[in-house]
GROMACS .gro file of C-alpha atoms in nm:
model
  425
    1MET     CA    1  -2.805  -2.935   3.978
    2GLU     CA    2  -3.069  -3.064   3.727
    3THR     CA    3  -3.302  -3.147   4.014
    4THR     CA    4  -3.248  -2.820   4.177
    5SER     CA    5  -3.339  -2.626   3.865
    6TYR     CA    6  -3.612  -2.847   3.779
    7SER     CA    7  -3.786  -2.775   4.117
    8ILE     CA    8  -3.711  -2.415   4.098
    9GLY     CA    9  -3.887  -2.409   3.772
   10ARG     CA   10  -4.177  -2.609   3.890
   11TRP     CA   11  -4.213  -2.391   4.205
   12ALA     CA   12  -4.221  -2.076   4.006
   13TYR     CA   13  -4.502  -2.243   3.777
   14HIS     CA   14  -4.721  -2.373   4.096
   15LEU     CA   15  -4.662  -2.031   4.281
   16LEU     CA   16  -4.819  -1.859   3.955
   17SER     CA   17  -5.100  -2.076   3.923
   18ASP     CA   18  -5.163  -2.043   4.311
   19TRP     CA   19  -5.228  -1.656   4.240
   20GLY     CA   20  -5.487  -1.742   3.958
   21VAL     CA   21  -5.279  -1.682   3.685
   22PRO     CA   22  -5.412  -1.902   3.376
   23ASP     CA   23  -5.225  -2.204   3.291
   24ASN     CA   24  -5.109  -2.099   2.958
   25TRP     CA   25  -4.971  -1.792   3.089
   26ALA     CA   26  -4.818  -1.927   3.367
   27LYS     CA   27  -4.595  -2.139   3.152
   28PHE     CA   28  -4.515  -1.849   2.955
   29ILE     CA   29  -4.429  -1.631   3.244
   30ASN     CA   30  -4.236  -1.886   3.401
   31CYS     CA   31  -4.041  -1.968   3.064
   32ILE     CA   32  -3.940  -1.597   3.048
   33ILE     CA   33  -3.831  -1.584   3.402
   34LEU     CA   34  -3.622  -1.882   3.361
   35LEU     CA   35  -3.470  -1.742   3.046
   36LEU     CA   36  -3.380  -1.425   3.203
   37ALA     CA   37  -3.231  -1.593   3.491
   38VAL     CA   38  -3.011  -1.806   3.223
   39ILE     CA   39  -2.926  -1.500   3.069
   40LEU     CA   40  -2.806  -1.320   3.347
   41ILE     CA   41  -2.605  -1.624   3.455
   42VAL     CA   42  -2.450  -1.672   3.134
   43TYR     CA   43  -2.363  -1.289   3.096
   44THR     CA   44  -2.179  -1.331   3.454
   45ALA     CA   45  -2.001  -1.626   3.377
   46GLN     CA   46  -1.895  -1.477   3.031
   47TYR     CA   47  -1.780  -1.135   3.184
   48LEU     CA   48  -1.600  -1.319   3.465
   49THR     CA   49  -1.413  -1.553   3.247
   50ARG     CA   50  -1.339  -1.264   2.978
   51LYS     CA   51  -1.150  -1.073   3.277
   52ILE     CA   52  -0.970  -1.356   3.454
   53ILE     CA   53  -0.832  -1.443   3.085
   54ARG     CA   54  -0.744  -1.128   2.975
   55PHE     CA   55  -0.593  -1.068   3.332
   56PHE     CA   56  -0.354  -1.353   3.301
   57LEU     CA   57  -0.268  -1.272   2.949
   58ASP     CA   58  -0.179  -0.930   3.020
   59LYS     CA   59   0.013  -1.028   3.321
   60SER     CA   60   0.203  -1.327   3.158
   61ALA     CA   61   0.280  -1.082   2.842
   62LYS     CA   62   0.431  -0.830   3.087
   63ILE     CA   63   0.632  -1.093   3.293
   64THR     CA   64   0.751  -1.320   3.001
   65LYS     CA   65   0.779  -1.040   2.722
   66ILE     CA   66   0.616  -1.281   2.486
   67SER     CA   67   0.476  -1.075   2.218
   68PHE     CA   68   0.214  -1.363   2.123
   69LEU     CA   69   0.068  -1.324   2.460
   70LYS     CA   70   0.015  -0.921   2.381
   71TYR     CA   71  -0.113  -1.008   2.041
   72LEU     CA   72  -0.375  -1.235   2.182
   73SER     CA   73  -0.514  -0.974   2.414
   74GLN     CA   74  -0.560  -0.744   2.131
   75ASN     CA   75  -0.707  -0.988   1.924
   76ARG     CA   76  -1.002  -1.055   2.148
   77PHE     CA   77  -0.914  -1.414   2.213
   78ALA     CA   78  -1.019  -1.391   2.580
   79HIS     CA   79  -1.351  -1.244   2.446
   80TYR     CA   80  -1.406  -1.526   2.222
   81LEU     CA   81  -1.263  -1.798   2.460
   82ALA     CA   82  -1.516  -1.657   2.722
   83LEU     CA   83  -1.811  -1.687   2.451
   84THR     CA   84  -1.748  -2.052   2.427
   85ILE     CA   85  -1.738  -2.129   2.816
   86PRO     CA   86  -2.129  -2.083   2.879
   87TYR     CA   87  -2.248  -2.328   2.586
   88ASN     CA   88  -2.254  -2.623   2.855
   89ILE     CA   89  -2.465  -2.394   3.069
   90VAL     CA   90  -2.683  -2.312   2.773
   91LYS     CA   91  -2.673  -2.656   2.668
   92PHE     CA   92  -2.786  -2.778   3.028
   93CYS     CA   93  -3.075  -2.512   3.085
   94ILE     CA   94  -3.275  -2.554   2.758
   95PRO     CA   95  -3.459  -2.871   2.852
   96ILE     CA   96  -3.549  -2.679   3.176
   97VAL     CA   97  -3.638  -2.329   3.051
   98PHE     CA   98  -3.844  -2.493   2.779
   99GLU     CA   99  -3.993  -2.775   2.934
  100ASP     CA  100  -4.354  -2.647   2.847
  101TYR     CA  101  -4.248  -2.578   2.486
  102THR     CA  102  -4.073  -2.887   2.369
  103ILE     CA  103  -4.102  -2.802   2.022
  104TRP     CA  104  -3.848  -2.536   2.076
  105ILE     CA  105  -3.558  -2.766   2.234
  106ASN     CA  106  -3.439  -2.908   1.955
  107PRO     CA  107  -3.405  -2.615   1.717
  108LEU     CA  108  -3.248  -2.460   2.010
  109ASN     CA  109  -3.011  -2.722   2.074
  110LYS     CA  110  -2.922  -2.724   1.702
  111LEU     CA  111  -2.878  -2.334   1.712
  112ILE     CA  112  -2.646  -2.347   2.015
  113GLU     CA  113  -2.416  -2.612   1.832
  114ILE     CA  114  -2.407  -2.393   1.518
  115TYR     CA  115  -2.322  -2.106   1.772
  116LEU     CA  116  -2.027  -2.307   1.906
  117ILE     CA  117  -1.891  -2.398   1.561
  118PHE     CA  118  -1.852  -2.032   1.481
  119MET     CA  119  -1.725  -1.915   1.789
  120VAL     CA  120  -1.451  -2.216   1.773
  121ILE     CA  121  -1.352  -2.068   1.427
  122TRP     CA  122  -1.342  -1.709   1.551
  123LEU     CA  123  -1.121  -1.842   1.870
  124VAL     CA  124  -0.896  -2.011   1.631
  125MET     CA  125  -0.900  -1.708   1.395
  126SER     CA  126  -0.759  -1.494   1.688
  127ILE     CA  127  -0.489  -1.739   1.749
  128ILE     CA  128  -0.385  -1.744   1.400
  129LYS     CA  129  -0.397  -1.364   1.376
  130SER     CA  130  -0.177  -1.314   1.675
  131GLY     CA  131   0.067  -1.562   1.512
  132SER     CA  132   0.052  -1.343   1.193
  133ASP     CA  133   0.116  -1.023   1.407
  134VAL     CA  134   0.416  -1.206   1.555
  135LEU     CA  135   0.569  -1.283   1.217
  136ARG     CA  136   0.512  -0.908   1.101
  137GLU     CA  137   0.756  -0.819   1.331
  138LYS     CA  138   1.033  -1.052   1.144
  139PRO     CA  139   1.209  -0.811   0.898
  140ALA     CA  140   1.181  -1.149   0.641
  141PHE     CA  141   0.754  -1.088   0.693
  142GLU     CA  142   0.750  -0.713   0.740
  143HIS     CA  143   0.653  -0.641   0.404
  144LYS     CA  144   0.435  -0.954   0.309
  145PRO     CA  145   0.073  -0.937   0.245
  146MET     CA  146  -0.020  -1.116   0.565
  147GLU     CA  147  -0.385  -0.992   0.541
  148SER     CA  148  -0.452  -1.202   0.216
  149TYR     CA  149  -0.335  -1.527   0.374
  150LEU     CA  150  -0.555  -1.451   0.682
  151GLN     CA  151  -0.869  -1.412   0.478
  152VAL     CA  152  -0.772  -1.718   0.285
  153ILE     CA  153  -0.739  -1.913   0.589
  154LYS     CA  154  -1.065  -1.757   0.751
  155LEU     CA  155  -1.283  -1.837   0.415
  156VAL     CA  156  -1.166  -2.205   0.431
  157LEU     CA  157  -1.261  -2.237   0.793
  158PHE     CA  158  -1.595  -2.061   0.743
  159ILE     CA  159  -1.647  -2.321   0.451
  160PHE     CA  160  -1.572  -2.605   0.684
  161GLY     CA  161  -1.794  -2.405   0.961
  162LEU     CA  162  -2.084  -2.404   0.710
  163GLY     CA  163  -2.051  -2.766   0.647
  164SER     CA  164  -2.038  -2.840   0.995
  165ALA     CA  165  -2.373  -2.643   1.054
  166TYR     CA  166  -2.504  -2.824   0.745
  167VAL     CA  167  -2.449  -3.162   0.918
  168THR     CA  168  -2.600  -3.034   1.254
  169ILE     CA  169  -2.907  -2.896   1.079
  170THR     CA  170  -2.976  -3.186   0.855
  171GLY     CA  171  -2.782  -3.495   1.030
  172LYS     CA  172  -2.637  -3.575   0.692
  173ASP     CA  173  -2.278  -3.687   0.602
  174ILE     CA  174  -2.041  -3.351   0.531
  175THR     CA  175  -1.977  -3.487   0.202
  176VAL     CA  176  -2.339  -3.424   0.088
  177PHE     CA  177  -2.269  -3.044   0.172
  178PHE     CA  178  -1.952  -3.046  -0.051
  179ALA     CA  179  -2.162  -3.229  -0.327
  180THR     CA  180  -2.410  -2.982  -0.293
  181MET     CA  181  -2.133  -2.716  -0.313
  182GLY     CA  182  -1.983  -2.850  -0.621
  183ALA     CA  183  -2.342  -2.869  -0.787
  184ALA     CA  184  -2.366  -2.484  -0.702
  185SER     CA  185  -2.026  -2.401  -0.820
  186ALA     CA  186  -2.145  -2.184  -1.109
  187ILE     CA  187  -2.320  -1.957  -0.861
  188LEU     CA  188  -2.055  -1.978  -0.610
  189MET     CA  189  -1.784  -1.851  -0.884
  190LEU     CA  190  -2.039  -1.572  -0.962
  191VAL     CA  191  -2.068  -1.473  -0.581
  192PHE     CA  192  -1.676  -1.507  -0.487
  193LYS     CA  193  -1.537  -1.417  -0.819
  194ASP     CA  194  -1.359  -1.119  -0.691
  195SER     CA  195  -1.242  -1.314  -0.374
  196ILE     CA  196  -1.104  -1.585  -0.623
  197MET     CA  197  -0.943  -1.378  -0.851
  198GLY     CA  198  -0.782  -1.181  -0.566
  199PHE     CA  199  -0.642  -1.520  -0.389
  200VAL     CA  200  -0.505  -1.596  -0.735
  201ALA     CA  201  -0.360  -1.219  -0.793
  202SER     CA  202  -0.207  -1.224  -0.425
  203ILE     CA  203  -0.028  -1.541  -0.461
  204GLN     CA  204   0.118  -1.409  -0.769
  205VAL     CA  205   0.206  -1.077  -0.642
  206THR     CA  206   0.382  -1.251  -0.349
  207ILE     CA  207   0.578  -1.510  -0.563
  208ASN     CA  208   0.695  -1.274  -0.791
  209ASP     CA  209   0.750  -0.987  -0.507
  210MET     CA  210   0.567  -0.735  -0.720
  211VAL     CA  211   0.423  -0.515  -0.429
  212ARG     CA  212   0.508  -0.477  -0.088
  213ILE     CA  213   0.350  -0.292   0.202
  214GLY     CA  214   0.506   0.030   0.203
  215ASP     CA  215   0.610   0.051  -0.160
  216TRP     CA  216   0.553   0.353  -0.369
  217VAL     CA  217   0.338   0.289  -0.666
  218THR     CA  218   0.162   0.476  -0.940
  219MET     CA  219  -0.140   0.360  -1.101
  220PRO     CA  220  -0.280   0.644  -1.329
  221LYS     CA  221  -0.583   0.425  -1.445
  222TYR     CA  222  -0.702   0.398  -1.068
  223GLY     CA  223  -0.556   0.761  -0.962
  224ALA     CA  224  -0.314   0.609  -0.725
  225ASP     CA  225   0.015   0.758  -0.661
  226GLY     CA  226   0.143   0.678  -0.280
  227ASP     CA  227   0.248   0.414  -0.039
  228VAL     CA  228   0.082   0.080  -0.024
  229VAL     CA  229  -0.071   0.076   0.300
  230GLU     CA  230  -0.259  -0.248   0.309
  231ILE     CA  231  -0.280  -0.583   0.082
  232ASN     CA  232  -0.588  -0.829   0.138
  233LEU     CA  233  -0.760  -1.078  -0.045
  234THR     CA  234  -0.948  -0.837  -0.288
  235THR     CA  235  -0.816  -0.500  -0.250
  236VAL     CA  236  -0.486  -0.302  -0.241
  237LYS     CA  237  -0.507   0.033  -0.029
  238VAL     CA  238  -0.267   0.304  -0.133
  239GLN     CA  239  -0.227   0.630   0.061
  240ASN     CA  240  -0.156   0.915  -0.196
  241PHE     CA  241   0.047   1.197  -0.139
  242ASP     CA  242  -0.233   1.416  -0.055
  243LYS     CA  243  -0.353   1.193   0.207
  244THR     CA  244  -0.641   1.044   0.003
  245ILE     CA  245  -0.690   0.667   0.000
  246THR     CA  246  -0.750   0.469  -0.337
  247THR     CA  247  -0.858   0.121  -0.350
  248ILE     CA  248  -0.733  -0.097  -0.638
  249PRO     CA  249  -0.855  -0.474  -0.685
  250THR     CA  250  -0.565  -0.703  -0.638
  251TYR     CA  251  -0.598  -0.891  -0.952
  252ALA     CA  252  -0.554  -0.545  -1.142
  253LEU     CA  253  -0.195  -0.575  -1.005
  254ILE     CA  254  -0.142  -0.871  -1.250
  255SER     CA  255  -0.392  -0.766  -1.527
  256ASP     CA  256  -0.293  -0.395  -1.581
  257SER     CA  257   0.024  -0.184  -1.561
  258PHE     CA  258   0.137  -0.003  -1.277
  259GLN     CA  259   0.484   0.155  -1.162
  260ASN     CA  260   0.647   0.059  -0.842
  261TRP     CA  261   0.932   0.276  -0.729
  262ARG     CA  262   1.098   0.032  -0.492
  263GLY     CA  263   1.394  -0.023  -0.729
  264MET     CA  264   1.461   0.345  -0.711
  265GLU     CA  265   1.433   0.363  -0.333
  266ASN     CA  266   1.660   0.052  -0.291
  267ALA     CA  267   1.929   0.177  -0.519
  268GLY     CA  268   1.926   0.516  -0.343
  269GLY     CA  269   1.916   0.765  -0.629
  270ARG     CA  270   1.632   0.936  -0.786
  271ARG     CA  271   1.636   1.045  -1.154
  272ILE     CA  272   1.637   1.354  -1.295
  273LYS     CA  273   1.552   1.356  -1.671
  274ARG     CA  274   1.426   1.722  -1.780
  275SER     CA  275   1.557   1.947  -2.083
  276ILE     CA  276   1.658   2.282  -2.125
  277ILE     CA  277   1.535   2.407  -2.468
  278ILE     CA  278   1.785   2.636  -2.626
  279LYS     CA  279   1.701   2.855  -2.972
  280GLN     CA  280   1.881   2.702  -3.261
  281SER     CA  281   1.976   3.037  -3.400
  282SER     CA  282   2.158   3.131  -3.096
  283ILE     CA  283   2.408   2.826  -3.167
  284ARG     CA  284   2.723   2.935  -3.352
  285PHE     CA  285   3.085   2.874  -3.412
  286ILE     CA  286   3.350   3.008  -3.127
  287ALA     CA  287   3.626   3.226  -3.315
  288ASP     CA  288   3.962   3.184  -3.206
  289GLU     CA  289   3.996   3.540  -3.059
  290GLU     CA  290   3.697   3.438  -2.824
  291LEU     CA  291   3.872   3.123  -2.665
  292SER     CA  292   4.049   3.334  -2.390
  293ARG     CA  293   3.697   3.466  -2.267
  294PHE     CA  294   3.538   3.127  -2.245
  295LYS     CA  295   3.874   2.991  -2.081
  296LYS     CA  296   3.782   3.220  -1.786
  297ILE     CA  297   3.467   2.991  -1.729
  298GLN     CA  298   3.602   2.758  -1.451
  299GLY     CA  299   3.527   2.382  -1.533
  300ILE     CA  300   3.604   2.396  -1.903
  301SER     CA  301   3.936   2.556  -1.949
  302ASN     CA  302   4.095   2.231  -1.966
  303TYR     CA  303   3.846   2.079  -2.200
  304ILE     CA  304   3.882   2.389  -2.442
  305ASP     CA  305   4.291   2.334  -2.452
  306GLU     CA  306   4.264   1.953  -2.510
  307ARG     CA  307   4.001   2.041  -2.771
  308GLN     CA  308   4.183   2.297  -2.958
  309VAL     CA  309   4.495   2.071  -2.994
  310GLU     CA  310   4.280   1.804  -3.145
  311ILE     CA  311   4.099   2.026  -3.368
  312ILE     CA  312   4.417   2.221  -3.502
  313ALA     CA  313   4.581   1.897  -3.578
  314HIS     CA  314   4.269   1.767  -3.781
  315ASN     CA  315   4.243   2.098  -3.990
  316GLU     CA  316   4.605   2.099  -4.072
  317ARG     CA  317   4.574   1.729  -4.178
  318ILE     CA  318   4.278   1.807  -4.436
  319ASN     CA  319   4.416   2.135  -4.521
  320ALA     CA  320   4.132   2.345  -4.422
  321ASP     CA  321   4.051   2.704  -4.554
  322ARG     CA  322   4.018   2.879  -4.217
  323SER     CA  323   3.904   3.170  -4.389
  324LEU     CA  324   3.530   3.062  -4.314
  325PRO     CA  325   3.473   2.878  -3.983
  326ILE     CA  326   3.255   2.647  -4.166
  327ASN     CA  327   3.570   2.454  -4.296
  328GLY     CA  328   3.722   2.200  -4.101
  329ARG     CA  329   3.634   2.159  -3.709
  330ASN     CA  330   3.538   2.423  -3.461
  331LEU     CA  331   3.423   2.478  -3.110
  332THR     CA  332   3.077   2.574  -3.078
  333ASN     CA  333   2.912   2.778  -2.779
  334ALA     CA  334   2.675   2.478  -2.759
  335GLY     CA  335   2.924   2.223  -2.721
  336LEU     CA  336   3.111   2.414  -2.476
  337TYR     CA  337   2.792   2.472  -2.272
  338ARG     CA  338   2.725   2.082  -2.296
  339LYS     CA  339   3.081   2.016  -2.142
  340TYR     CA  340   3.027   2.275  -1.901
  341THR     CA  341   2.686   2.125  -1.792
  342GLU     CA  342   2.872   1.779  -1.765
  343TRP     CA  343   3.144   1.935  -1.530
  344TYR     CA  344   2.885   2.118  -1.307
  345LEU     CA  345   2.696   1.796  -1.254
  346LYS     CA  346   2.983   1.597  -1.170
  347ASN     CA  347   3.074   1.851  -0.889
  348HIS     CA  348   2.743   1.897  -0.791
  349PRO     CA  349   2.714   1.777  -0.387
  350GLY     CA  350   2.345   1.648  -0.454
  351VAL     CA  351   2.424   1.438  -0.775
  352HIS     CA  352   2.490   1.056  -0.736
  353LYS     CA  353   2.830   0.999  -0.892
  354ASN     CA  354   2.786   0.620  -0.927
  355MET     CA  355   2.480   0.634  -1.139
  356THR     CA  356   2.439   0.743  -1.498
  357LEU     CA  357   2.507   1.108  -1.562
  358MET     CA  358   2.466   1.246  -1.944
  359VAL     CA  359   2.376   1.534  -2.107
  360ARG     CA  360   2.234   1.487  -2.455
  361HIS     CA  361   2.075   1.655  -2.757
  362LEU     CA  362   1.711   1.560  -2.858
  363PRO     CA  363   1.593   1.604  -3.177
  364PRO     CA  364   1.521   1.942  -3.278
  365THR     CA  365   1.158   2.078  -3.256
  366ASP     CA  366   0.970   2.380  -3.349
  367SER     CA  367   1.035   2.533  -3.020
  368GLY     CA  368   1.436   2.468  -3.031
  369ILE     CA  369   1.656   2.209  -2.952
  370PRO     CA  370   1.629   2.033  -2.594
  371PHE     CA  371   1.952   1.999  -2.405
  372GLU     CA  372   1.821   1.705  -2.194
  373LEU     CA  373   1.998   1.654  -1.851
  374TYR     CA  374   1.971   1.252  -1.720
  375VAL     CA  375   2.130   1.237  -1.402
  376PHE     CA  376   2.058   1.082  -1.076
  377THR     CA  377   2.018   1.258  -0.719
  378ASN     CA  378   2.191   1.104  -0.414
  379THR     CA  379   1.841   1.132  -0.216
  380ILE     CA  380   1.531   0.960  -0.272
  381LYS     CA  381   1.343   1.207  -0.060
  382TRP     CA  382   1.099   1.404  -0.257
  383VAL     CA  383   1.144   1.752  -0.101
  384LYS     CA  384   1.524   1.730  -0.119
  385TYR     CA  385   1.517   1.595  -0.452
  386GLU     CA  386   1.324   1.894  -0.575
  387GLU     CA  387   1.568   2.120  -0.437
  388ILE     CA  388   1.869   1.966  -0.575
  389MET     CA  389   1.677   1.974  -0.907
  390ALA     CA  390   1.573   2.340  -0.843
  391ASP     CA  391   1.941   2.431  -0.767
  392ILE     CA  392   2.074   2.255  -1.073
  393PHE     CA  393   1.847   2.421  -1.340
  394ASP     CA  394   1.866   2.764  -1.171
  395HIS     CA  395   2.233   2.753  -1.234
  396LEU     CA  396   2.220   2.604  -1.553
  397LEU     CA  397   1.946   2.836  -1.691
  398ALA     CA  398   2.141   3.148  -1.568
  399ALA     CA  399   2.452   3.034  -1.735
  400THR     CA  400   2.352   3.020  -2.087
  401LYS     CA  401   2.413   3.371  -2.132
  402TYR     CA  402   2.759   3.325  -2.050
  403PHE     CA  403   2.779   3.133  -2.398
  404ASP     CA  404   2.588   3.338  -2.595
  405LEU     CA  405   2.293   3.086  -2.592
  406GLN     CA  406   1.912   3.187  -2.571
  407ILE     CA  407   1.665   2.999  -2.392
  408PHE     CA  408   1.348   2.941  -2.585
  409GLU     CA  409   1.034   3.109  -2.439
  410LYS     CA  410   0.708   3.181  -2.627
  411GLU     CA  411   0.629   3.545  -2.653
  412SER     CA  412   0.387   3.683  -2.401
  413GLY     CA  413   0.145   3.990  -2.443
  414GLY     CA  414   0.416   4.227  -2.286
  415ASP     CA  415   0.683   4.102  -2.542
  416ILE     CA  416   0.446   4.173  -2.820
  417LYS     CA  417   0.403   4.530  -2.700
  418ILE     CA  418   0.751   4.618  -2.642
  419LEU     CA  419   0.832   4.529  -3.016
  420GLU     CA  420   0.555   4.712  -3.145
  421MET     CA  421   0.720   5.026  -2.957
  422ILE     CA  422   1.045   4.964  -3.084
  423ASN     CA  423   0.893   4.926  -3.452
  424ASN     CA  424   0.709   5.254  -3.415
  425ARG     CA  425   0.984   5.474  -3.314
   0.00000   0.00000   0.00000
């Protein structure tokens, strides 16, 4: 084959010379013709090889149902393997094509060696990525940041690739390359600072199970409030609920504070922590003759009976002067409303019965006294959660008038105008 190729090259050169083409131009044109011929051969060989490999991969994946073969095809294994096939052809043809330009033979041979090194790296990465895709199908690896591991492996492979390229170019031992790398470590630390910090952070994030793909996270500093869609060596991508994408440095997950809602999702209940602000001046004692009216409210009639027995016994024991309600113990409209709220929440179909349920007073403010509801819904779905919370507060706000309580609300322009009209009469 070498003799035939050499003969073809010499034949083309002599043919050009016979046509009267100057010697330098004859050599140059002959080199270009041979180079184009090699490119055509290489392209054809690479194209056919890629098609054949892809055909067998796809057929094998369909027949065997092995997902690894399917992922090999998706990760361009056939493409990278086909790119390594022409290596021997090019290596063989370089001395023939550049026979008249021998100065180029050695650099081109080194260049093709470097090309092979990095093609092998891409080929290995294709195999590793296919393996990681298979692992992602396993429940244990579904939420693991596999992209971070892949980037670390890729970084290590490329460092060894650079070392091999250094050996190919200089002919020196690879230890010299790593010694040089050590001397330049300060510069490398500066250049790869984000990658190194991200690598360390991704290890800590994984070991401590701080974030998984699919977690809902909130990080106000970066404007992130949504689901984690990707974790790689340097960044974490969060798709916010408005469908925008926020990119967070991976090391920020260990250096800054963020909120992960996974615990809420795993628990199956989402917290409601919201207050109804009652005007303090509307809170009063309940007279005995009013109790019959309040007993008609379903949910607190039994409570009133039980409480009245305790209150009467206590007042008799201390000999309370009942001519004034302040003496002794009494029921209040606020207390009855609080107990009614508890009863309502315990019987609401959207409330989680096995999680904390509490109605409490918060410290009074200049706006009134907050009655805080601390309760969990039995769903974590956002829309359903909002519906349940709205339903609860719609009812409880409307119920305040049955307890002679008033909701605090700042006066609007219309309210002031009505008061002025009343005063002017």
